[in-house]
mmCIF file with all atom_site columns, C-alpha atoms in Angstrom:
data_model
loop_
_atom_site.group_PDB
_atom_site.id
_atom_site.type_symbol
_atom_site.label_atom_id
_atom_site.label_alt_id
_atom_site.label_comp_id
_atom_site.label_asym_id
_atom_site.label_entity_id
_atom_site.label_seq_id
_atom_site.pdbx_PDB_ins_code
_atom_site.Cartn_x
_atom_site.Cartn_y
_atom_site.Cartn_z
_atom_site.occupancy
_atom_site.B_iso_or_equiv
_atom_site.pdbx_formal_charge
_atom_site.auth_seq_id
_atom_site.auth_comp_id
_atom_site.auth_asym_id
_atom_site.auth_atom_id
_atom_site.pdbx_PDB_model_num
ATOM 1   C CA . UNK A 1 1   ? 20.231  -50.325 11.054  1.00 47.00 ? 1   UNK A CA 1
ATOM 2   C CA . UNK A 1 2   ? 17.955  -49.324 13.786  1.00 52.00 ? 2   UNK A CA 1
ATOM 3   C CA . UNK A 1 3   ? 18.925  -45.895 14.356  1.00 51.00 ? 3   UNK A CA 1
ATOM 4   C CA . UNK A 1 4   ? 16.224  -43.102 13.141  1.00 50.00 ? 4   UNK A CA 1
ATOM 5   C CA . UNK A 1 5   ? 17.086  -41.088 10.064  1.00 49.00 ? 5   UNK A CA 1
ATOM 6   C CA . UNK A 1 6   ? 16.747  -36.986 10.910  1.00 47.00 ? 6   UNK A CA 1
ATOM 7   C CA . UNK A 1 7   ? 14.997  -34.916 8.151   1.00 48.00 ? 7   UNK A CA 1
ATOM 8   C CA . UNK A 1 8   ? 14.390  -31.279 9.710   1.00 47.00 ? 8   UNK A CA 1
ATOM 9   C CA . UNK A 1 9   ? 12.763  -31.271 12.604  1.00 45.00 ? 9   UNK A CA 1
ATOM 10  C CA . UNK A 1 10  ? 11.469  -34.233 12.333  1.00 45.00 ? 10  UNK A CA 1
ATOM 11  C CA . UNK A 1 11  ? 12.019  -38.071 12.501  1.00 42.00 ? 11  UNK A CA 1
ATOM 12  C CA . UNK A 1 12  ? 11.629  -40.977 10.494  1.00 44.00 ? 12  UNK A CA 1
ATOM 13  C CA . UNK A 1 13  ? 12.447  -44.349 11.290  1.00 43.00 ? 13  UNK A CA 1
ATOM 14  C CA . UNK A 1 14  ? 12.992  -47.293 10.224  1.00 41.00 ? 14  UNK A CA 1
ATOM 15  C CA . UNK A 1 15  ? 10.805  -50.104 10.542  1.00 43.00 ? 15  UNK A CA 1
ATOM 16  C CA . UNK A 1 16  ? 12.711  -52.748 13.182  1.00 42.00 ? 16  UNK A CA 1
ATOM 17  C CA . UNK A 1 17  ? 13.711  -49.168 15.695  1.00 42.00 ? 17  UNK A CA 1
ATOM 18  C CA . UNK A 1 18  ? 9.613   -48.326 15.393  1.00 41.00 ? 18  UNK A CA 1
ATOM 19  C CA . UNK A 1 19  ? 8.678   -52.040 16.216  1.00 42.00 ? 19  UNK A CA 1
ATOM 20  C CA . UNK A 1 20  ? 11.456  -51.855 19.059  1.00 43.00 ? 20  UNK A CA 1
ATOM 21  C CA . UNK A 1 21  ? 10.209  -48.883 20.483  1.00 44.00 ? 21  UNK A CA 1
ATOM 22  C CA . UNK A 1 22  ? 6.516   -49.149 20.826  1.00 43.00 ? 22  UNK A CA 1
ATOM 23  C CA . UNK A 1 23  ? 7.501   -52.709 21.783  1.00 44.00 ? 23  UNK A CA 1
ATOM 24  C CA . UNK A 1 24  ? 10.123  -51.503 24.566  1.00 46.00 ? 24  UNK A CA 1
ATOM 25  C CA . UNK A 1 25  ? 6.690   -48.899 25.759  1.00 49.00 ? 25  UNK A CA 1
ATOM 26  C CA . UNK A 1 26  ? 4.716   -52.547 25.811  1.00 47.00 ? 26  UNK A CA 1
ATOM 27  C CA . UNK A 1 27  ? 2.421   -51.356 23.529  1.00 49.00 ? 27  UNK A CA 1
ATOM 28  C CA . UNK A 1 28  ? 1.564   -52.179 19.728  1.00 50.00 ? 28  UNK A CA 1
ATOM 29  C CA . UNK A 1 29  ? 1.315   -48.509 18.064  1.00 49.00 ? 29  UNK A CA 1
ATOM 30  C CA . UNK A 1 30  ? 0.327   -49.785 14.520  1.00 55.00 ? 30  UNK A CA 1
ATOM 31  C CA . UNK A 1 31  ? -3.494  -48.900 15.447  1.00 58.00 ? 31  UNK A CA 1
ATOM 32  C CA . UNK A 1 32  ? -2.481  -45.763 17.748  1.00 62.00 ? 32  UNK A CA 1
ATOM 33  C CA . UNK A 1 33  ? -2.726  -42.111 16.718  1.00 65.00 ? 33  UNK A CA 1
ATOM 34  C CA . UNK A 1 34  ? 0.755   -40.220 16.936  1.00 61.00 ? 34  UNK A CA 1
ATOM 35  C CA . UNK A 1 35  ? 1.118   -37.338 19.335  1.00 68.00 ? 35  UNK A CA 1
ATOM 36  C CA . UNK A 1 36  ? 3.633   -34.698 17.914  1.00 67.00 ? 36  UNK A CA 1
ATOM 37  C CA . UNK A 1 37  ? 7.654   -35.764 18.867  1.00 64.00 ? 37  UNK A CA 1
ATOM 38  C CA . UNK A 1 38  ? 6.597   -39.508 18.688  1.00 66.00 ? 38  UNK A CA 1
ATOM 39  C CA . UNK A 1 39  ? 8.337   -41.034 15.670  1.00 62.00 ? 39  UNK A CA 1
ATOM 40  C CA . UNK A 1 40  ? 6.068   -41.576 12.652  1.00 59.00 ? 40  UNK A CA 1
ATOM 41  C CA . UNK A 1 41  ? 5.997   -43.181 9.698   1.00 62.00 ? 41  UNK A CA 1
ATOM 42  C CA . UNK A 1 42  ? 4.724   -42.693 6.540   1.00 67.00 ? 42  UNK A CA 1
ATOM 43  C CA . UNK A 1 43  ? 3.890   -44.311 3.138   1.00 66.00 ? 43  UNK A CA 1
ATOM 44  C CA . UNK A 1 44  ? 3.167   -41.512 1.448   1.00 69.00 ? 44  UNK A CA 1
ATOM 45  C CA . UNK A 1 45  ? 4.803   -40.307 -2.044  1.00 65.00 ? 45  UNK A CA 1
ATOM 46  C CA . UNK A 1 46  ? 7.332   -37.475 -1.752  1.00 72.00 ? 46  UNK A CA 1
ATOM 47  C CA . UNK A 1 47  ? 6.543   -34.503 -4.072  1.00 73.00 ? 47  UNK A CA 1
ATOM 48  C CA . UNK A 1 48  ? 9.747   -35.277 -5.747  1.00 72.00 ? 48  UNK A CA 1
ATOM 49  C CA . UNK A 1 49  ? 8.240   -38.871 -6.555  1.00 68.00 ? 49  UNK A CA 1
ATOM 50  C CA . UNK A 1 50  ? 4.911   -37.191 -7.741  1.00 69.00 ? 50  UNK A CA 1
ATOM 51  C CA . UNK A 1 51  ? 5.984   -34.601 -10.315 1.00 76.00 ? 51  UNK A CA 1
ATOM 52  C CA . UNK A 1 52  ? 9.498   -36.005 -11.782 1.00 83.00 ? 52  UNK A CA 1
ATOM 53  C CA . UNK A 1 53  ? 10.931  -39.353 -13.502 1.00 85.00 ? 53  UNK A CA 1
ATOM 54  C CA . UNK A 1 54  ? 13.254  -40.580 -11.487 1.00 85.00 ? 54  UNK A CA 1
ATOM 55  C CA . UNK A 1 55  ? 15.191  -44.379 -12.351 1.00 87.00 ? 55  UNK A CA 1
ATOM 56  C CA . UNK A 1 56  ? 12.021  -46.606 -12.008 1.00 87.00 ? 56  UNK A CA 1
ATOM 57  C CA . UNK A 1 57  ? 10.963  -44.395 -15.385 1.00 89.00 ? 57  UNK A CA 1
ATOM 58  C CA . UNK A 1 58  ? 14.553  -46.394 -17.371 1.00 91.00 ? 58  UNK A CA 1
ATOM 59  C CA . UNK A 1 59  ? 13.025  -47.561 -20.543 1.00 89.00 ? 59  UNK A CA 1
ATOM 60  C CA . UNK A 1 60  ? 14.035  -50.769 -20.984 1.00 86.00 ? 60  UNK A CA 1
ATOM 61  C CA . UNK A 1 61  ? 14.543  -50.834 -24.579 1.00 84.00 ? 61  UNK A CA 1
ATOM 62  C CA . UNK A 1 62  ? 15.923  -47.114 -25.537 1.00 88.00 ? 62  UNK A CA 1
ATOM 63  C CA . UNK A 1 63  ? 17.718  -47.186 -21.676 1.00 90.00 ? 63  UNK A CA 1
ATOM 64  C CA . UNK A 1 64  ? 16.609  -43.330 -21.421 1.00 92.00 ? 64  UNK A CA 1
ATOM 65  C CA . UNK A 1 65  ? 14.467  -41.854 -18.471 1.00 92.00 ? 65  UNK A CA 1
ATOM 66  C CA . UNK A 1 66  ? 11.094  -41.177 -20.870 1.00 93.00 ? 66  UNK A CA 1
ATOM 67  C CA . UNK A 1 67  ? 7.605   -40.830 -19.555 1.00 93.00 ? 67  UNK A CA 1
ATOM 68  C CA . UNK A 1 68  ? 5.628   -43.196 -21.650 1.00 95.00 ? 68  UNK A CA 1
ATOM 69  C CA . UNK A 1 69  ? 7.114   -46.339 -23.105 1.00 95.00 ? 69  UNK A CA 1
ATOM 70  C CA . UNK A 1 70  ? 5.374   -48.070 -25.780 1.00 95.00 ? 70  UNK A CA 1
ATOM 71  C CA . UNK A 1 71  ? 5.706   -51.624 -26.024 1.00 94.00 ? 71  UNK A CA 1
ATOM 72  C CA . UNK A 1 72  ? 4.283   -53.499 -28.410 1.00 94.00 ? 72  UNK A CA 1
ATOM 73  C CA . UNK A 1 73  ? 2.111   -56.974 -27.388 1.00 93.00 ? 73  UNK A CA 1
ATOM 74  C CA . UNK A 1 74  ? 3.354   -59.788 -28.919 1.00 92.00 ? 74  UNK A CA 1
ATOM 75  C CA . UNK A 1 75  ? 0.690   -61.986 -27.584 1.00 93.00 ? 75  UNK A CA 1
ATOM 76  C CA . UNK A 1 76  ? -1.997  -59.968 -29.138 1.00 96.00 ? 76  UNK A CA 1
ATOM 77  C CA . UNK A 1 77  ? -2.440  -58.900 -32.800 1.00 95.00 ? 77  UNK A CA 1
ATOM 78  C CA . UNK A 1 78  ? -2.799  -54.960 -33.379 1.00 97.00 ? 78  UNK A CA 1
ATOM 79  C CA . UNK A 1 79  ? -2.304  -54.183 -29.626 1.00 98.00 ? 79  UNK A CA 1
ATOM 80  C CA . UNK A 1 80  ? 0.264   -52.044 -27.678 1.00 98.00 ? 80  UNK A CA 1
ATOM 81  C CA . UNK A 1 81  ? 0.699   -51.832 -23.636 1.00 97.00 ? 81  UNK A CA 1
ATOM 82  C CA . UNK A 1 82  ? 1.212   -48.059 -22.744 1.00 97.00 ? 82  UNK A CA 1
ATOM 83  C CA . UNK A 1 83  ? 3.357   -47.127 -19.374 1.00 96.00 ? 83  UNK A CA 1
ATOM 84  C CA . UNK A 1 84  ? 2.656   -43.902 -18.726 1.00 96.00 ? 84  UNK A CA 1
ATOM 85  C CA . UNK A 1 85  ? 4.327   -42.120 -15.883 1.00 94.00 ? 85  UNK A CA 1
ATOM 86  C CA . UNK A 1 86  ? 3.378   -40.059 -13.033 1.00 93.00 ? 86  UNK A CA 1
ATOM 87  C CA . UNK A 1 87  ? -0.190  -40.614 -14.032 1.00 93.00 ? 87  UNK A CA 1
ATOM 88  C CA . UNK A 1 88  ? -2.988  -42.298 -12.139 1.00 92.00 ? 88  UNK A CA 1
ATOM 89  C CA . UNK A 1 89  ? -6.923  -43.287 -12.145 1.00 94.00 ? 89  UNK A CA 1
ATOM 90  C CA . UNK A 1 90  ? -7.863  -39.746 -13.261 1.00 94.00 ? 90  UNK A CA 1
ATOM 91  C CA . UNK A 1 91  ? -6.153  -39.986 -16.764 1.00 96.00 ? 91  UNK A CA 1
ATOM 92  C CA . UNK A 1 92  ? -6.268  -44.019 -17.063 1.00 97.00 ? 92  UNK A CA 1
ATOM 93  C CA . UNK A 1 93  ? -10.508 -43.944 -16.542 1.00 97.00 ? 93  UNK A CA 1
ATOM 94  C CA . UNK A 1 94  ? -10.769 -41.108 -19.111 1.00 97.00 ? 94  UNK A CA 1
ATOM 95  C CA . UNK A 1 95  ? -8.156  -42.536 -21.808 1.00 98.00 ? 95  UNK A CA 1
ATOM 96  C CA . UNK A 1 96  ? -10.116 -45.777 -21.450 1.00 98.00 ? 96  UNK A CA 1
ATOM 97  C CA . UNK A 1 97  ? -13.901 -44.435 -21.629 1.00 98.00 ? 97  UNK A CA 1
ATOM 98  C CA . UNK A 1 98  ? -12.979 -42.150 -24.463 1.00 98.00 ? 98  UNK A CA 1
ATOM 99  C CA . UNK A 1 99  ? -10.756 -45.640 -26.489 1.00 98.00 ? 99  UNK A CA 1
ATOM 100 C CA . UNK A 1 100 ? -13.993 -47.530 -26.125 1.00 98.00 ? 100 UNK A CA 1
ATOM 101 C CA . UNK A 1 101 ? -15.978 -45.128 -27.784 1.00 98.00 ? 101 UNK A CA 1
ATOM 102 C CA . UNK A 1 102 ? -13.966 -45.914 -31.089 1.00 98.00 ? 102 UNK A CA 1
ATOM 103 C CA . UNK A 1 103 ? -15.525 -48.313 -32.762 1.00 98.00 ? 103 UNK A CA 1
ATOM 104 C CA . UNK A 1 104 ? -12.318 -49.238 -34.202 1.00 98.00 ? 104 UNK A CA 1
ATOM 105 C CA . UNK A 1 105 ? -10.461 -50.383 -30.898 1.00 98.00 ? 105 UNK A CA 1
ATOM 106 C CA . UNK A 1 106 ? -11.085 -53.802 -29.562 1.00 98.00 ? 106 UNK A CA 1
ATOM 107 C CA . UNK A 1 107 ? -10.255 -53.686 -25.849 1.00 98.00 ? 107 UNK A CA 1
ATOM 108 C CA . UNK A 1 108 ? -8.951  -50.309 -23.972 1.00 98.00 ? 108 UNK A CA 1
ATOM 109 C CA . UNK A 1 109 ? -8.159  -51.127 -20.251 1.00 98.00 ? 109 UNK A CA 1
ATOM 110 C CA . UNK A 1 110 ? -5.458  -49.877 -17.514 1.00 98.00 ? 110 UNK A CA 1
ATOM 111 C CA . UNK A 1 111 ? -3.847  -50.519 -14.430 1.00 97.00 ? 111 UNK A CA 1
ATOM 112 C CA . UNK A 1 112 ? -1.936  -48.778 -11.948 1.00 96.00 ? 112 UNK A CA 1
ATOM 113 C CA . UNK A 1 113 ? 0.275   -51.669 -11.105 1.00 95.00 ? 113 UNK A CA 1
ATOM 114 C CA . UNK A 1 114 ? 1.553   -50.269 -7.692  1.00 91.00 ? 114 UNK A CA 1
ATOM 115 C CA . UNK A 1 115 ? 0.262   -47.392 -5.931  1.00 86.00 ? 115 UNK A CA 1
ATOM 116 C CA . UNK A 1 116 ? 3.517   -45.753 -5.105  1.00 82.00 ? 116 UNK A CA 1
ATOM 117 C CA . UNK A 1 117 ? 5.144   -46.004 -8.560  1.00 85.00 ? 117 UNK A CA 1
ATOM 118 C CA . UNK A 1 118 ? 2.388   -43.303 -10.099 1.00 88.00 ? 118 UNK A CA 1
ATOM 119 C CA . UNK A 1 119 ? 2.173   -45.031 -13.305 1.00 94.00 ? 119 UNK A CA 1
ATOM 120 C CA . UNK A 1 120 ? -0.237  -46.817 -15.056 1.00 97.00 ? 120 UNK A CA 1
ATOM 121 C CA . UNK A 1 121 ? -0.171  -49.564 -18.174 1.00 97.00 ? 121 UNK A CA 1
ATOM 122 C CA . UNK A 1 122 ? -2.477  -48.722 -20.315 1.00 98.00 ? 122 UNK A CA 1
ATOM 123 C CA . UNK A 1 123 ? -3.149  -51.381 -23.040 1.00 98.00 ? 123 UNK A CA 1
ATOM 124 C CA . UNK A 1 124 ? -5.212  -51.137 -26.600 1.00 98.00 ? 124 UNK A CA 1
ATOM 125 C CA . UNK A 1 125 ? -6.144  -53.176 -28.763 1.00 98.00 ? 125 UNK A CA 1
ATOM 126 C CA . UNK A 1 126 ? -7.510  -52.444 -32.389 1.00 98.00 ? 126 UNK A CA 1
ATOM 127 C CA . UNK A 1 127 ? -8.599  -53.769 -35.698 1.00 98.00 ? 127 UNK A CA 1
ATOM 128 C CA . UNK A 1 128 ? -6.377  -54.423 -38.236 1.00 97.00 ? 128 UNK A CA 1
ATOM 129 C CA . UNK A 1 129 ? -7.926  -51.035 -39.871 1.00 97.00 ? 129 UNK A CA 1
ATOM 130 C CA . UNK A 1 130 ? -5.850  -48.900 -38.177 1.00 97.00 ? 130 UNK A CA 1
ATOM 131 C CA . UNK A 1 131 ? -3.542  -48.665 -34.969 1.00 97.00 ? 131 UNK A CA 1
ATOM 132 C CA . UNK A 1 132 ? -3.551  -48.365 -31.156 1.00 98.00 ? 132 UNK A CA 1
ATOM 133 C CA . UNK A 1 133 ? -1.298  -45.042 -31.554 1.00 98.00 ? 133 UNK A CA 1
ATOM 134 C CA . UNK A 1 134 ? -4.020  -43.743 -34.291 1.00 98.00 ? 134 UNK A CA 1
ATOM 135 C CA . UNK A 1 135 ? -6.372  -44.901 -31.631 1.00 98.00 ? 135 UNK A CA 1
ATOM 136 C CA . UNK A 1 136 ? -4.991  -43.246 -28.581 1.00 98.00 ? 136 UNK A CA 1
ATOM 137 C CA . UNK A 1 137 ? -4.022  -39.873 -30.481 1.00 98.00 ? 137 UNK A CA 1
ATOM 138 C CA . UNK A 1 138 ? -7.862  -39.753 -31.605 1.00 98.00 ? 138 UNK A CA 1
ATOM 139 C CA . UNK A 1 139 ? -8.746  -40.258 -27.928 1.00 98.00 ? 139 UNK A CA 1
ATOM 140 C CA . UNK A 1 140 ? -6.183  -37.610 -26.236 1.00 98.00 ? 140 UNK A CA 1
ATOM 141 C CA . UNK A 1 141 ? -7.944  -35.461 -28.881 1.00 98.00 ? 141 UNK A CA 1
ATOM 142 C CA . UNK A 1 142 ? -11.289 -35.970 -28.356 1.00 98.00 ? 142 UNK A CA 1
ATOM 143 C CA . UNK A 1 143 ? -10.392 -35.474 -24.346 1.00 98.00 ? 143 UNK A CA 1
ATOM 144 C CA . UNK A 1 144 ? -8.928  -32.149 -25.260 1.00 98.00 ? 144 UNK A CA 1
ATOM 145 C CA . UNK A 1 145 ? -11.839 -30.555 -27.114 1.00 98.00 ? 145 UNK A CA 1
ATOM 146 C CA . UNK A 1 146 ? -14.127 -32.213 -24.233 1.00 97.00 ? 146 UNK A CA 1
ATOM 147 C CA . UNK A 1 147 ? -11.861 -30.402 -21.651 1.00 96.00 ? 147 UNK A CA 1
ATOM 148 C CA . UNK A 1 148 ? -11.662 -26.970 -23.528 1.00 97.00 ? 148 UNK A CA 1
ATOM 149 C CA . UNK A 1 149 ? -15.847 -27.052 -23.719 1.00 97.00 ? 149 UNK A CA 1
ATOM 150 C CA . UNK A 1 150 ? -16.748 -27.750 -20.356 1.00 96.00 ? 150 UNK A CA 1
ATOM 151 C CA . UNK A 1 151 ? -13.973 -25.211 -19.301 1.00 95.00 ? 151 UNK A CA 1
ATOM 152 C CA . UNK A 1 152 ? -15.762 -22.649 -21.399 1.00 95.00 ? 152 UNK A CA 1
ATOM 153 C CA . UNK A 1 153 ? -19.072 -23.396 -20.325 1.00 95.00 ? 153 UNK A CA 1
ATOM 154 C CA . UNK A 1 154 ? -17.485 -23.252 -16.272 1.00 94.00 ? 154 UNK A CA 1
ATOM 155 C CA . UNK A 1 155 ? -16.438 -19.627 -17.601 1.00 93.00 ? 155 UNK A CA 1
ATOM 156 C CA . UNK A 1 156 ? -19.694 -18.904 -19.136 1.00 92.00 ? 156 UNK A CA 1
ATOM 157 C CA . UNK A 1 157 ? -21.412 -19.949 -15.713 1.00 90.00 ? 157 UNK A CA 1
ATOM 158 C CA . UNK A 1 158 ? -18.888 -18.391 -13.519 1.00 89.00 ? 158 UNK A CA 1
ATOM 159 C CA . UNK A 1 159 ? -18.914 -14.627 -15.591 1.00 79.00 ? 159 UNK A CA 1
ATOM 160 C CA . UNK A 1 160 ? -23.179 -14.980 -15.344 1.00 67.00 ? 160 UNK A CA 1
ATOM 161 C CA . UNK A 1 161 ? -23.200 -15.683 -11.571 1.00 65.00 ? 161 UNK A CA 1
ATOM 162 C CA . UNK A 1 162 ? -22.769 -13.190 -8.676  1.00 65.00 ? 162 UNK A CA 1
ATOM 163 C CA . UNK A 1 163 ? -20.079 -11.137 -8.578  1.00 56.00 ? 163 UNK A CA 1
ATOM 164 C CA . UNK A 1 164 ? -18.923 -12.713 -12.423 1.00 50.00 ? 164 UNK A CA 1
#
């Protein structure tokens, strides 16, 4: 239980051995800057965490390892909660800002509902007109184009400047 775990060169520990060594030094280290060989600890995603699904991604209703589950609102008329994986703010802000746009969609919000699980919920709401997928496939869309101009116009800018 309180014995470090060794990963290379070097090593992480658990929470009750770092508590019992800075306390056994007589010193509280959760404020103090780590000097290289001191045990650290990190909350910090792995790589692995970042870029692939991993169980936390189970769909609950197919029971498959997918990257977006769709789950229909039954509270709410027309509307559909999103969980897209290993997404954050940068896709979430941008799916929303280009959903409120259509006049057709009621109420486009997200969430990242832990910081560590790189996922956010992402939940629309539309008229009875059309759909939130209709809605969301117009945005993604609309974000592509958007993307594809302003990467032409970097080129344009890039190719006119010095040494372009």
């Amino acid at each position: 239980e309180g014995q470090p775990l060794r990963l290379g060169a070097q090593s992480v520990g658990r929470t009750s051995s770092l508590w019992q060594r800075s306390a056994s030094r007589g010193r509280d280290r959760r404020g103090a800057m780590a000097t290289p060989g001191q045990l650290q600890m990190y909350n910090k995603v792995e790589i692995s965490e970042m870029f692939g699904l991993d169980h936390r991604a189970k769909n609950p209703l197919t029971g498959k390892i997918e990257r977006i589950h769709i789950k229909p609102d039954e509270k709410v008329p027309d509307a559909v909660v999103y969980d897209i994986w290993l997404e954050d703010h940068t896709l979430g802000n941008s799916l929303r800002m280009e959903l409120l746009r259509n006049e057709l969609v009621l109420f486009a919000g997200y969430k990242v509902p832990h910081p560590l699980n790189n996922m956010i919920e992402l939940r629309v709401q539309t008229l009875p007109k059309t759909t939130p997928e209709i809605a969301v496939r117009t945005a993604i869309r609309n974000l592509k184009a958007e993307c594809k101009s302003m990467l032409e116009q970097f080129d344009e800018g890039v190719g006119a400047g010095p040494g372009g």
